[in-house]
Amino acid sequence: MAKTNIIVAIVFIVFAILVLFLSNSIPVSKDAPITLDTPMFPRMLSYGIILLSIILILTNWKEAFITKTDNKLIWIGREQLKIVGIGLAIMIASAVVMIYLGFILAMILMNFSYMVFFKVKKKHVLFLEPLLTTLCIYAVFEYVLNVPLPKGILFQ
Amino acid sequence: MLSNLIQGFGSILHDPTIFLFMAIGVVAGIVIGALPGLTSTMAMAVLLPLTFSVPSHLSFPLLLSVFSGAMYGGSISAILINTPGTPSAAATVFDGYPLAMKGHAGKALATSTIASSMGGLISVILLSTISPLLAKFALRFAAPEYFALAVFGLSIIASISTQNLIKGLLAGLFGLVIATVGMDPISALPRFTFGRSELLGGVAFIPLMVGLFAIPQCLVEMESIFRTDETLKNIKSELLNWKELLYIAPTILKSSLIGAFIGAIPGAGGDIAAFTAYNEAKRSAKRGEKFGSGELKGIAAPESANNATTGGAMIPLLSLAVPGDSNTAVLLGGLIIKGLQPGPLLFTKQAGLVNTIFASMFVANIFMCIIGLLGIRLFIKALNIPKKIIVPVVLTLSVVGSYSMNNSIFDVFVTILFGIIGYSMQKVGIAASPIVLAIILGPMAENNFRRALIMYNGSLAFLYTRPITIVLLAITIFTLVSTLIKQHYARR
Amino acid sequence: MKKVSIFILSLIVVSTLAFAGGTKEVKFPERGKSITIIVPYAPGGGTDAVARMLAKYAEPHLGVPITIINKTGGGGAVGWAEAAKARPDGYTLTMFAPNIVTYAIMGLSDLNYESFESVLMVNNDPGVIVVAKKNKDLDVVKMLKDPSYVSGGENPNFYLLAIEAKTGVKHKDIPYGGAAERIPAVLGGHVDFAVINIGEGKGQVDAGELIPKAVLSDKRIPALPNTPTLKELGIDAQMGAWRGLGAPKGTPKEIIAILETAFTKALNEPGFKEAMEKAAFTIEYKSSGDFYKFMKEQEVAIKKMLGK
């Protein structure tokens, strides 16, 4: 875990520097009452993150590089990474599709893609799950909760 | 007074249709609460127009039943699929899910059902007896007190980050940074909004919650999706025995008091109460109690506390016309549409309605207990659904839930982004709960600190001249130190 | 005989006019369709409550159902952005509130009232200066002219800015999130006064816990007949939280006129008046044109207040 912790610390430091950089473009009101300025709090947090990250690096340094007792990188295997990557890609693609084709088509497509991706063999599950899930949720939102779901800009 | 409660019972017994409305409300609330992304606020907003057409002695019990049911329902998904259905159930995940994974889903659900309804009942009794007193006390909370309360809440991060304190604190700071996105209410200037009006109000909370809990859980389940489709074997459906019930009783009582008290403070709701009660239960734990790996008290504490806020939150609503959270804000809308002005006079001028509200909350919690206990066998079946089906269903719910909060596709992408962040953090040993706690409390801490500075013309004197602030800060230091000492010895 | 010939004559005139000019009679709203009002604030709030009451009483006059959609975020900007994008056919409307004017001036939104067609103004709740019970006998004019009194407001506090523009005295204003935080601050004695809308604090006012001292309006309001206006007391500051209906830019004039007529009828329904009075909302009707003029005046006044 030690090596992982050092990587985590570095990622957090990069994040904090990004926040510090972005906080420069936060406007400051000229006639503000006596109190902290608008960008002040995020800046303080960024310094806090940098400080804690440095402590995290220091406390893990020995184990990671000197004694090397605990320097295994805890990460996920290639196979898992691929699965998770594809799983996320399907979701992101479906959200994009939803803008154009609307909720029903996008979600049927998403559920069907997952069924195919998960190698579901049973025909009735393969086709019924996407249809039932999507239409049930659609019906509840559209007619019971009165929340209109996206229709898709292609159908407007 | 308690007599109000009894009069209330009298009035709801007049019209048995109330019970039908309430049973429907409780069931609807439980279902909505259990599904990640669907919130009780949404359901109550849908039912709000009913207050136009249905008499108030029916519509308010219905709304209150949904409110109570949803507060409890959130724990079901927290226990069974490691995804809190509502923000208030975020602390229930700590012990609920591990216990379910040990095969004791029945015990976990029974604990949360009993704790939830007990919490609700205790808070209704408090509401009907000492509500004016508590309302007066809540009025003494000004910016410095709110700041101290937020700091106390944030200190809980230390006790829930058992694996690595520094990483827990880093997660907390990350959450605080995310919470600064949006319009800064003190100066009316935007921060980190990148010119998008969707971000002016900050990163929407429900999409963020769904992103941090539901999506990572689905991705974790996906990792092993091609291994033999193993659903949890050996699920015991036994509930609680008397010994266990007695064992959690003191925790329930203490947590309910904490919950009712926090609920009475406007702006502090079930989420803060649940974390605070969990923290206290864990801090005062005896030797041998294994918090974090399926401790019954770890389920009882947050669940009784968050349901106790339902009664607590009614105190500022009814006596001050100040909604404590988004749910009571909808109730306030309902009262206003009815032309009923909450305030001290409501208790005298509309005593009948107030009594009905008390009594129906009482009955709703009893219904919840019965329906919950009867439903456990059904809920547990969720564990038998193959992963290949439950993962896409939960993901679809996540999309629709995050979309429907503000009817915005932007929020769907927020959910996905935080899903990726949450998953990566989980992989490197950073928990999501400190982030959630920080996002809830960050604005409360910052805004009130800055408000207090304005009150005191830039001086920090408010930290040591106000009695309630001093007490709250002292409690913070005390719990922090005692937790850290305990953790230190536990590690040896 | 004469009547019949006149009738036939007019029929011919009308039909030729209709065919020649191609001016079809606008059929709005069509049966089977429904009108959506996008409320840019959360359910349960003041704007939402007014929209729901309005919808309920306008439905019979339009003959189609009206659905309320709450699209919250960005102080209203998110909902308005959505409404501005909608098809300008009269089937999508939105509720206007002061932020439609102020946010554009503050640089927080690209849209303002000019990005819409105004339909009508429905209500205007003037600011009411309230103090806690213990300050019951305080002279409000003296208070407003003494900078040592602290106000519980928000940033920017247009009510206070309007008063300060007339008195020239600047008060310390502690910015809160909304009335839900301002009222407890007054009740708890953490600030000396606050300017609220009467609907937000009526329960406390009726109970005598909050004392209304003055109203920031031209005339006294029905909810507080015994409270003087600030104008009567010599400080002519007026500012309110107003609400009205808007339609996407480009909605045909004829449709706007039909909507205006129908909603005006709703405004005059006794049931609507009673519901608004019960909830302590002050009805203030302005026609489409007057509403536009009103917002233009507000824009000028607020630009001046903010020094922009």
Short mmCIF file of N, CA and C in Angstrom, two decimals, chain B residues 48 198 208 234 255 468 488:
data_model
loop_
_atom_site.label_atom_id
_atom_site.label_comp_id
_atom_site.label_asym_id
_atom_site.label_seq_id
_atom_site.Cartn_x
_atom_site.Cartn_y
_atom_site.Cartn_z
N LEU B 48 -47.55 16.96 -3.41
CA LEU B 48 -47.91 18.29 -2.93
C LEU B 48 -49.23 18.80 -3.51
N GLU B 198 -25.64 25.62 -14.48
CA GLU B 198 -25.96 24.41 -13.72
C GLU B 198 -25.12 24.31 -12.45
N LEU B 208 -24.22 13.51 -7.04
CA LEU B 208 -22.92 13.25 -6.47
C LEU B 208 -22.92 12.00 -5.58
N ASN B 234 -26.17 -19.14 1.67
CA ASN B 234 -26.30 -19.23 3.11
C ASN B 234 -26.78 -17.94 3.76
N SER B 255 -29.21 7.58 20.55
CA SER B 255 -29.14 8.09 19.19
C SER B 255 -30.40 8.85 18.81
N ILE B 468 -22.65 28.49 23.99
CA ILE B 468 -22.99 27.28 23.21
C ILE B 468 -21.84 26.91 22.29
N HIS B 488 -5.73 4.52 18.68
CA HIS B 488 -4.32 4.27 18.92
C HIS B 488 -4.13 2.95 19.66
#
